Coordinates of N, CA, C and O in Angstrom, one line a residue:
X1 N 4.3 -7.1 -3.1 CA 4.8 -5.8 -3.9 C 4.4 -4.9 -2.7 O 5.1 -3.7 -2.5
X2 N 3.3 -5.0 -2.1 CA 3.3 -3.9 -0.9 C 3.9 -4.1 0.5 O 4.2 -2.9 1.1
X3 N 5.0 -5.1 0.6 CA 5.8 -4.7 1.1 C 7.1 -4.3 1.0 O 7.9 -3.8 1.7
X4 N 7.1 -4.3 -0.3 CA 8.3 -3.3 -1.0 C 8.2 -1.9 -1.7 O 9.1 -1.1 -1.4
X5 N 6.9 -1.6 -1.8 CA 6.6 -0.2 -2.6 C 5.8 0.5 -1.5 O 5.0 0.1 -1.2
X6 N 6.3 1.9 -1.9 CA 5.3 2.8 -1.1 C 3.9 2.9 -1.9 O 4.2 2.4 -2.9
X7 N 3.1 3.5 -1.1 CA 1.5 3.3 -1.8 C 1.7 4.3 -3.1 O 1.0 4.3 -3.8
X8 N 2.5 5.5 -2.9 CA 2.4 6.4 -3.8 C 3.7 6.3 -4.9 O 4.4 7.4 -5.3
X9 N 4.3 5.2 -5.1 CA 5.6 5.1 -5.6 C 5.4 5.4 -7.1 O 4.3 5.3 -7.7
X10 N 6.4 5.9 -7.6 CA 6.3 6.1 -9.2 C 7.3 5.0 -10.2 O 8.5 5.0 -9.7
X11 N 7.1 4.7 -11.2 CA 7.7 3.8 -11.9 C 7.7 4.5 -13.2 O 7.1 5.3 -14.0
X12 N 9.0 4.8 -13.7 CA 9.5 5.1 -14.9 C 10.1 4.1 -16.1 O 11.0 3.4 -15.6
X13 N 9.8 4.1 -16.9 CA 10.0 2.9 -18.3 C 10.8 3.7 -19.2 O 10.1 4.6 -19.9
X14 N 12.0 3.3 -19.5 CA 12.8 3.8 -20.5 C 13.1 2.9 -21.5 O 13.8 2.0 -21.2
X15 N 12.5 2.4 -22.5 CA 12.8 1.5 -23.3 C 13.2 1.8 -25.0 O 12.7 2.5 -25.5
X16 N 14.4 1.1 -24.8 CA 15.4 1.5 -26.2 C 15.3 0.4 -27.1 O 16.2 0.4 -27.5
X17 N 14.1 -0.3 -27.1 CA 13.9 -1.6 -28.1 C 12.5 -1.5 -28.6 O 12.0 -1.2 -27.6
X18 N 12.4 -2.2 -29.4 CA 11.2 -2.2 -30.4 C 10.4 -3.7 -29.7 O 9.8 -4.0 -30.3
X19 N 11.4 -4.5 -29.2 CA 11.2 -6.1 -28.8 C 10.3 -6.3 -27.6 O 9.6 -7.2 -27.3
X20 N 10.0 -5.1 -26.7 CA 9.2 -5.5 -26.0 C 8.4 -3.8 -25.5 O 8.8 -2.9 -25.9
X21 N 7.0 -3.9 -25.0 CA 6.8 -2.7 -25.2 C 6.0 -2.3 -23.6 O 5.7 -3.3 -22.8
X22 N 6.2 -1.2 -22.9 CA 5.5 -0.7 -21.5 C 5.1 0.8 -21.6 O 5.7 1.2 -22.5
X23 N 4.3 0.9 -20.4 CA 3.9 2.4 -20.7 C 5.2 3.3 -19.9 O 5.9 2.5 -19.6
X24 N 5.3 4.3 -20.6 CA 6.7 5.2 -19.9 C 6.8 5.3 -18.5 O 7.6 5.7 -17.9
X25 N 5.1 5.6 -18.0 CA 5.2 5.9 -16.4 C 3.9 5.4 -15.8 O 2.9 4.9 -16.8
X26 N 3.9 5.0 -14.3 CA 2.7 4.8 -13.8 C 3.2 5.6 -12.5 O 4.6 5.2 -12.1
X27 N 2.0 5.9 -11.7 CA 2.1 6.0 -10.5 C 0.9 5.5 -9.6 O 0.0 5.0 -9.8
X28 N 1.5 5.1 -8.4 CA 1.0 4.4 -7.3 C 1.0 3.0 -7.3 O 1.3 2.4 -8.3
X29 N 0.8 2.4 -6.2 CA 1.3 0.9 -5.9 C 0.2 -0.3 -7.1 O 0.6 -0.9 -7.6
X30 N -1.3 0.7 -7.1 CA -2.1 -0.6 -7.9 C -1.8 -0.4 -9.3 O -1.7 -1.3 -9.7
X31 N -1.3 1.2 -9.8 CA -0.9 1.0 -11.2 C 0.4 0.1 -11.6 O 0.6 -0.7 -12.5
X32 N 1.3 0.2 -10.6 CA 2.5 -0.7 -10.7 C 2.3 -2.0 -10.6 O 3.0 -3.2 -11.5
X33 N 1.3 -2.8 -9.6 CA 1.0 -4.0 -9.8 C 0.2 -4.3 -11.1 O 0.7 -5.6 -11.5
X34 N -0.5 -3.5 -11.5 CA -1.3 -4.1 -12.8 C -0.5 -4.3 -13.9 O -0.1 -5.2 -14.5
X35 N 0.8 -3.2 -14.1 CA 1.9 -3.7 -15.1 C 2.8 -4.6 -14.8 O 3.0 -5.2 -15.9
X36 N 3.6 -4.3 -13.5 CA 4.9 -5.0 -13.4 C 4.6 -6.7 -12.9 O 4.9 -7.6 -13.0
X37 N 2.9 -6.7 -12.5 CA 2.5 -8.3 -11.8 C 1.6 -8.8 -12.7 O 1.7 -9.9 -13.8
X38 N 0.4 -8.3 -13.1 CA -0.7 -8.8 -13.7 C -0.9 -9.2 -15.2 O -0.8 -10.2 -15.6
X39 N -0.3 -7.8 -15.8 CA -0.2 -7.4 -17.2 C 1.2 -8.6 -17.7 O 1.0 -9.3 -18.6
X40 N 2.1 -8.4 -16.8 CA 3.3 -9.1 -17.3 C 3.0 -10.7 -17.0 O 3.2 -11.5 -18.2
X41 N 2.5 -11.2 -16.0 CA 2.2 -12.6 -16.2 C 1.3 -13.0 -16.9 O 1.3 -14.3 -17.4
X42 N 0.4 -12.2 -17.9 CA -0.3 -12.9 -18.5 C 0.2 -13.1 -19.9 O -0.2 -13.8 -20.5
X43 N 1.1 -12.5 -20.0 CA 1.9 -12.5 -21.2 C 3.5 -13.3 -21.3 O 3.7 -13.9 -22.2
X44 N 3.8 -13.7 -20.0 CA 5.2 -14.3 -20.0 C 4.9 -15.6 -18.8 O 4.7 -15.2 -17.8
X45 N 6.2 -16.3 -18.8 CA 6.3 -17.2 -18.0 C 7.8 -17.3 -17.5 O 8.5 -16.9 -18.6
X46 N 8.5 -18.2 -16.8 CA 10.1 -18.7 -16.8 C 10.5 -17.5 -16.6 O 11.6 -17.3 -17.4
X47 N 10.2 -16.2 -16.1 CA 10.8 -15.2 -15.7 C 12.4 -15.0 -14.7 O 11.5 -15.7 -13.5
X48 N 13.2 -14.9 -15.0 CA 13.9 -15.1 -14.3 C 14.7 -13.5 -14.5 O 15.0 -13.4 -15.5
X49 N 14.9 -12.6 -13.4 CA 15.7 -11.3 -13.5 C 16.4 -11.3 -12.3 O 16.5 -11.7 -11.2
X50 N 17.8 -10.8 -12.8 CA 19.0 -10.8 -12.1 C 19.6 -9.2 -11.7 O 19.5 -8.9 -13.2
X51 N 20.1 -9.0 -10.8 CA 20.7 -7.5 -10.5 C 22.2 -8.4 -10.6 O 22.8 -9.2 -10.0
X52 N 22.6 -7.5 -11.5 CA 24.3 -7.6 -11.8 C 25.2 -7.0 -10.9 O 26.7 -7.0 -11.2
X53 N 24.7 -6.5 -9.7 CA 25.7 -6.2 -8.5 C 24.8 -6.2 -7.3 O 23.8 -6.3 -7.4
X54 N 25.5 -6.4 -6.3 CA 24.8 -6.4 -5.0 C 24.8 -5.1 -4.3 O 25.8 -4.0 -4.4
X55 N 23.7 -4.9 -3.7 CA 23.6 -3.0 -2.9 C 24.5 -3.5 -1.6 O 25.0 -4.5 -1.1
X56 N 25.0 -2.1 -1.4 CA 26.1 -2.3 -0.5 C 25.5 -0.9 0.6 O 24.2 -0.4 0.3
X57 N 25.9 -0.7 1.7 CA 25.5 0.5 2.6 C 25.2 2.0 1.8 O 24.5 2.6 2.1
X58 N 26.6 2.1 0.7 CA 26.3 3.4 0.5 C 24.8 3.3 -0.7 O 24.4 4.4 -1.1
X59 N 24.1 2.2 -0.9 CA 23.0 2.1 -1.6 C 21.9 2.1 -0.6 O 20.7 1.9 -1.3
X60 N 21.8 3.0 0.4 CA 20.5 2.8 1.3 C 19.7 3.8 0.4 O 18.6 3.2 1.0
X61 N 20.0 4.6 0.2 CA 18.8 5.4 -0.8 C 18.7 5.6 -2.4 O 17.9 5.5 -2.7
X62 N 19.8 4.7 -3.1 CA 19.4 4.9 -4.1 C 20.8 3.5 -4.5 O 21.7 3.4 -4.1
X63 N 20.1 2.6 -5.2 CA 20.8 1.6 -5.8 C 20.5 1.4 -7.1 O 19.6 0.9 -8.1
X64 N 21.5 2.2 -8.0 CA 21.4 1.7 -9.3 C 22.1 0.5 -9.6 O 23.5 0.0 -9.2
X65 N 21.8 -0.6 -10.6 CA 22.6 -1.7 -11.2 C 22.0 -1.8 -12.3 O 20.9 -1.8 -12.8
X66 N 22.8 -2.7 -13.2 CA 22.4 -3.3 -14.4 C 21.7 -4.8 -14.3 O 22.0 -5.2 -12.9
X67 N 21.1 -5.1 -15.3 CA 20.3 -6.3 -14.7 C 20.2 -7.3 -16.3 O 20.4 -7.0 -17.3
X68 N 19.6 -8.4 -15.9 CA 19.5 -9.3 -17.3 C 18.3 -10.2 -16.6 O 18.1 -10.6 -15.3
X69 N 17.9 -10.4 -18.0 CA 16.3 -11.1 -17.8 C 16.4 -12.3 -18.4 O 16.8 -11.9 -19.8
X70 N 15.5 -13.3 -18.4 CA 15.4 -14.3 -19.6 C 13.7 -14.3 -19.2 O 13.5 -14.8 -17.8
X71 N 13.3 -14.9 -20.5 CA 11.8 -15.3 -20.0 C 11.3 -16.1 -21.2 O 11.7 -15.8 -22.6
X72 N 10.1 -16.7 -21.1 CA 9.3 -17.3 -22.4 C 7.8 -16.1 -22.5 O 7.2 -16.4 -21.7
X73 N 7.5 -16.2 -23.7 CA 6.2 -16.2 -24.2 C 5.2 -16.9 -24.0 O 5.4 -17.9 -24.6
X74 N 4.2 -16.5 -23.2 CA 3.0 -17.4 -22.9 C 2.3 -17.9 -24.4 O 2.0 -19.0 -24.6
X75 N 2.2 -17.1 -25.2 CA 1.2 -17.5 -26.7 C 2.1 -18.2 -27.7 O 1.3 -19.0 -27.9
X76 N 3.3 -18.0 -27.8 CA 4.3 -18.8 -28.7 C 5.2 -19.5 -28.3 O 5.9 -20.1 -29.1
X77 N 5.6 -19.1 -26.8 CA 6.9 -19.9 -26.5 C 8.5 -19.0 -26.7 O 9.3 -19.6 -26.6
X78 N 7.9 -18.0 -27.5 CA 9.4 -17.3 -27.9 C 10.0 -16.9 -27.0 O 9.7 -16.8 -25.8
X79 N 11.4 -17.0 -26.9 CA 12.0 -16.5 -25.6 C 12.8 -14.9 -25.9 O 12.7 -14.6 -26.6
X80 N 12.6 -14.1 -24.8 CA 13.3 -12.8 -24.9 C 14.0 -12.9 -23.8 O 14.1 -13.6 -22.4
X81 N 15.4 -12.4 -23.9 CA 16.7 -12.2 -23.1 C 17.1 -10.8 -23.3 O 17.0 -10.0 -24.5
X82 N 17.1 -10.4 -21.9 CA 17.3 -8.6 -22.3 C 18.0 -8.1 -21.1 O 18.8 -9.0 -20.1
X83 N 18.9 -7.0 -21.1 CA 19.7 -6.4 -20.4 C 19.1 -4.7 -20.3 O 18.8 -4.4 -21.2
X84 N 19.6 -4.0 -18.8 CA 19.2 -2.6 -19.2 C 20.0 -2.2 -17.4 O 20.9 -2.8 -17.2
X85 N 19.1 -1.4 -16.8 CA 19.4 -0.8 -15.8 C 18.5 -0.6 -14.7 O 17.3 -0.2 -15.3
X86 N 18.7 -0.9 -13.7 CA 17.5 -0.3 -12.4 C 18.1 0.6 -11.7 O 19.1 1.0 -11.7
X87 N 17.3 1.7 -11.4 CA 17.7 2.8 -10.5 C 16.5 2.8 -9.3 O 15.5 2.9 -9.8
X88 N 16.9 2.0 -8.3 CA 16.1 1.7 -7.1 C 16.2 3.1 -6.1 O 17.5 3.4 -5.6
X89 N 15.0 4.0 -5.7 CA 15.2 4.8 -4.7 C 14.4 4.4 -3.6 O 13.2 4.3 -3.7
X90 N 15.0 4.4 -2.3 CA 14.1 4.1 -1.1 C 13.9 5.2 -0.3 O 14.5 6.4 -0.2
X91 N 12.7 5.1 0.6 CA 12.5 5.9 1.8 C 13.6 6.0 2.6 O 14.2 4.8 2.8
X92 N 13.7 7.1 3.3 CA 14.7 7.1 4.5 C 14.0 6.5 5.7 O 15.3 6.6 6.7
X93 N 13.2 6.1 5.8 CA 12.7 5.7 7.0 C 13.2 4.2 7.2 O 13.7 3.5 6.5
X94 N 12.6 3.5 8.3 CA 13.6 2.5 8.7 C 12.8 1.3 7.8 O 13.4 0.1 7.4
X95 N 11.2 1.6 7.3 CA 10.8 0.5 6.3 C 11.7 0.6 4.9 O 11.5 -0.8 4.2
X96 N 12.4 1.5 4.5 CA 13.2 1.3 3.4 C 12.3 1.1 2.2 O 12.6 0.0 1.5
X97 N 11.2 1.8 1.8 CA 10.1 1.3 1.1 C 10.6 1.8 -0.7 O 11.2 2.8 -0.6
X98 N 10.4 0.9 -1.6 CA 10.5 1.7 -3.0 C 10.0 2.8 -3.2 O 8.5 2.8 -3.1
X99 N 10.3 4.2 -3.3 CA 9.6 5.5 -3.6 C 9.3 5.7 -5.2 O 8.6 6.4 -5.8
X100 N 10.5 5.2 -6.0 CA 10.6 5.6 -7.4 C 11.6 4.2 -7.9 O 12.6 3.9 -7.5
X101 N 11.1 3.8 -9.0 CA 11.9 2.9 -9.8 C 12.0 3.4 -11.3 O 11.0 3.4 -11.9
X102 N 13.4 3.4 -11.4 CA 13.3 3.8 -13.0 C 13.9 2.5 -13.8 O 15.1 1.8 -13.3
X103 N 13.3 1.7 -14.8 CA 13.9 0.6 -15.3 C 14.1 1.1 -16.8 O 13.1 1.6 -17.6
X104 N 15.2 0.9 -17.1 CA 15.8 1.2 -18.6 C 16.0 -0.3 -19.2 O 16.8 -1.4 -18.8
X105 N 15.5 -0.4 -20.6 CA 15.4 -1.2 -21.3 C 16.5 -1.3 -22.2 O 16.1 -0.7 -23.0
X106 N 17.7 -1.7 -22.3 CA 18.6 -1.3 -23.3 C 18.7 -2.3 -24.5 O 18.6 -2.1 -25.5
X107 N 18.7 -3.7 -24.0 CA 18.6 -4.5 -25.0 C 17.4 -5.7 -24.6 O 17.5 -5.8 -23.5
X108 N 17.0 -6.3 -25.9 CA 15.8 -7.0 -25.5 C 15.9 -7.9 -26.8 O 15.6 -7.7 -28.1
X109 N 16.2 -9.1 -26.8 CA 16.3 -10.2 -28.0 C 15.3 -11.3 -28.2 O 15.3 -11.7 -27.0
X110 N 14.7 -11.3 -28.8 CA 13.7 -12.4 -29.2 C 14.3 -13.5 -29.9 O 14.8 -13.3 -31.1
X111 N 14.2 -14.8 -29.1 CA 14.7 -15.9 -29.9 C 13.9 -16.7 -30.4 O 12.3 -16.9 -29.3
X112 N 13.9 -17.8 -30.9 CA 12.7 -18.9 -31.1 C 12.3 -19.7 -30.0 O 13.4 -20.2 -29.6
X113 N 11.4 -20.4 -30.2 CA 10.9 -21.4 -28.7 C 11.9 -22.4 -28.6 O 12.0 -23.2 -27.8
X114 N 12.5 -23.0 -29.9 CA 12.9 -24.1 -29.6 C 14.5 -24.0 -29.3 O 15.1 -24.9 -28.6
X115 N 14.7 -22.9 -28.5 CA 15.8 -22.5 -27.8 C 15.4 -22.5 -26.3 O 16.4 -22.1 -25.5
X116 N 14.5 -22.8 -26.2 CA 13.9 -22.6 -24.8 C 15.0 -23.4 -23.9 O 15.1 -23.2 -22.4
X117 N 15.0 -25.0 -23.9 CA 16.0 -25.5 -23.2 C 17.2 -25.1 -23.1 O 17.9 -25.2 -21.7
X118 N 17.8 -24.6 -24.0 CA 19.3 -24.3 -23.8 C 19.3 -22.8 -23.1 O 20.2 -22.9 -22.2
X119 N 18.4 -22.0 -23.2 CA 18.6 -20.9 -22.5 C 18.1 -20.9 -21.2 O 18.7 -20.3 -20.2
X120 N 17.0 -21.6 -20.7 CA 16.6 -21.6 -19.6 C 17.8 -22.8 -18.7 O 17.7 -22.6 -17.4
X121 N 18.3 -23.5 -19.4 CA 19.6 -24.6 -18.7 C 20.7 -23.5 -18.0 O 21.0 -23.5 -16.9
X122 N 20.6 -22.6 -19.2 CA 22.2 -21.5 -18.8 C 21.4 -20.5 -17.9 O 21.9 -20.6 -16.6
X123 N 20.4 -19.7 -17.9 CA 19.7 -18.8 -16.6 C 19.4 -19.3 -15.7 O 19.7 -18.6 -14.5
X124 N 18.7 -20.9 -15.6 CA 18.6 -21.1 -14.1 C 19.9 -21.9 -13.4 O 19.6 -22.0 -12.3
X125 N 21.1 -22.0 -14.0 CA 22.3 -22.3 -13.5 C 22.9 -20.9 -12.6 O 24.1 -21.0 -12.0
X126 N 22.5 -19.4 -13.0 CA 23.1 -18.5 -12.5 C 22.7 -18.1 -11.0 O 21.4 -18.6 -10.7
X127 N 23.7 -17.6 -10.5 CA 23.2 -17.4 -8.6 C 21.8 -16.4 -8.9 O 22.0 -15.5 -9.6
X128 N 21.1 -16.6 -8.0 CA 19.9 -15.5 -8.0 C 19.5 -15.1 -6.6 O 19.7 -16.0 -5.7
X129 N 19.6 -13.9 -6.5 CA 19.1 -12.9 -7.7 C 20.3 -12.1 -7.9 O 19.9 -11.4 -8.9
X130 N 21.3 -11.9 -7.5 CA 22.6 -11.5 -7.8 C 23.6 -12.0 -8.6 O 24.1 -13.3 -8.3
X131 N 24.1 -11.8 -9.5 CA 25.0 -12.6 -10.6 C 25.8 -11.4 -11.2 O 25.2 -10.6 -11.7
X132 N 27.0 -11.5 -11.1 CA 27.8 -11.0 -11.9 C 27.9 -11.1 -13.1 O 27.4 -12.2 -13.7
X133 N 28.2 -9.7 -14.1 CA 28.1 -10.1 -15.5 C 29.2 -11.1 -16.0 O 29.0 -11.8 -16.7
X134 N 30.5 -11.2 -15.2 CA 31.1 -12.0 -15.6 C 30.5 -13.7 -16.0 O 30.9 -14.5 -16.4
X135 N 30.0 -14.2 -14.4 CA 29.4 -15.5 -14.3 C 28.0 -15.4 -15.4 O 27.8 -16.5 -15.6
X136 N 27.9 -14.3 -15.6 CA 26.7 -14.7 -16.7 C 26.9 -14.8 -17.9 O 26.1 -15.8 -18.6
X137 N 28.1 -14.5 -18.3 CA 28.4 -14.7 -19.6 C 29.3 -16.0 -19.7 O 29.5 -16.8 -20.9
X138 N 29.9 -16.5 -18.6 CA 30.4 -17.9 -18.4 C 30.1 -19.0 -19.3 O 30.7 -19.7 -20.0
X139 N 28.5 -19.4 -18.9 CA 27.9 -20.6 -19.7 C 27.1 -20.0 -20.8 O 26.4 -20.9 -20.8
X140 N 27.2 -19.0 -21.0 CA 26.1 -18.6 -22.2 C 26.3 -19.4 -23.3 O 27.2 -19.7 -23.8
X141 N 25.0 -19.9 -23.7 CA 25.1 -20.6 -24.8 C 25.2 -19.9 -26.1 O 25.2 -18.8 -26.4
X142 N 25.9 -20.8 -26.8 CA 26.7 -19.7 -27.9 C 25.2 -19.6 -29.4 O 25.7 -20.4 -30.3
X143 N 24.7 -19.0 -29.0 CA 23.2 -18.4 -29.7 C 23.6 -17.0 -30.6 O 23.6 -16.4 -29.9
X144 N 23.8 -17.1 -31.8 CA 23.8 -15.8 -32.5 C 22.8 -15.0 -31.9 O 23.4 -13.6 -31.7
X145 N 21.5 -15.0 -31.7 CA 20.7 -14.3 -31.0 C 21.0 -13.3 -30.0 O 20.4 -12.2 -29.3
X146 N 21.9 -14.2 -29.1 CA 22.5 -13.7 -27.5 C 23.6 -12.6 -27.9 O 24.4 -12.1 -26.6
X147 N 24.2 -12.4 -29.1 CA 25.5 -11.7 -29.1 C 25.4 -10.1 -28.7 O 26.3 -9.8 -27.9
X148 N 24.2 -9.7 -28.9 CA 24.3 -8.3 -28.4 C 24.2 -8.4 -26.8 O 24.4 -7.4 -25.8
X149 N 23.5 -9.2 -26.4 CA 23.1 -9.3 -24.5 C 24.4 -9.6 -24.2 O 25.3 -9.0 -23.3
X150 N 25.5 -10.7 -24.9 CA 27.0 -10.9 -24.3 C 27.9 -9.7 -24.3 O 28.4 -9.2 -23.5
X151 N 27.7 -8.9 -25.4 CA 28.2 -7.7 -25.5 C 28.0 -6.8 -24.3 O 28.9 -6.2 -24.0
X152 N 26.8 -6.6 -24.1 CA 26.3 -5.7 -23.2 C 26.6 -5.9 -22.0 O 27.4 -5.3 -21.0
X153 N 26.6 -7.2 -21.3 CA 27.3 -8.1 -20.3 C 28.7 -7.7 -20.0 O 29.2 -7.7 -18.9
X154 N 29.3 -7.8 -21.1 CA 31.1 -7.5 -21.0 C 31.5 -6.0 -20.9 O 32.5 -6.0 -20.5
X155 N 30.5 -5.3 -21.1 CA 30.9 -3.7 -21.2 C 30.3 -3.0 -20.1 O 30.7 -2.1 -19.5
X156 N 29.2 -3.8 -19.4 CA 28.9 -3.0 -18.1 C 29.3 -2.9 -17.1 O 30.8 -3.7 -16.7
X157 N 29.5 -2.0 -16.5 CA 30.6 -1.5 -14.8 C 29.6 -1.2 -14.3 O 28.5 -0.7 -14.2
X158 N 29.9 -1.0 -12.7 CA 29.7 -0.7 -11.7 C 29.0 0.6 -11.3 O 29.7 1.8 -12.3
X159 N 27.6 1.1 -11.4 CA 27.4 2.5 -11.2 C 27.1 2.9 -9.8 O 26.3 2.1 -9.1
X160 N 28.0 4.2 -9.6 CA 27.8 4.7 -8.1 C 26.5 5.4 -7.8 O 25.8 5.9 -8.6
X161 N 26.0 5.0 -6.6 CA 24.6 5.5 -6.4 C 25.0 7.2 -5.9 O 25.8 8.0 -6.1
X162 N 23.4 8.2 -6.4 CA 23.8 9.4 -6.1 C 23.8 9.9 -4.6 O 23.3 9.0 -3.9
X163 N 24.8 10.9 -4.5 CA 24.7 11.3 -3.2 C 23.7 11.9 -2.7 O 22.8 12.5 -3.2

């Protein structure tokens, strides 16, 4: 975390679902480590997060991309599969540290623990950490609870960086 984020980094969370909760914001590296690493690791395992686009030179200061995540809850084994958008803002110096991160959670589906093997087989077969939305849906298991995620992945388009 300390190699990637600036000491005074800002985190904003835009959560559009009730299937998962996060604080709406955090300031500073210590607060972000607590939220994104420690607390998250207490609750979830088998976490795989994919950016659905690759950064280019045009993304030197701002990299917006949609994402896909899959994980299981430690307490009951329930699976969460979600999609949303990252907005990464980087420093202009040579270190290119993250100064601000906005995480938007658009979809988060909770599936029963019995689906762990099917979902993890699919998730772990995807190219990591960058995976195109078409690749993500290609071998997605036919589980009814994944329908909102599949719809989201089929509708996403690349997002241009801010100038």
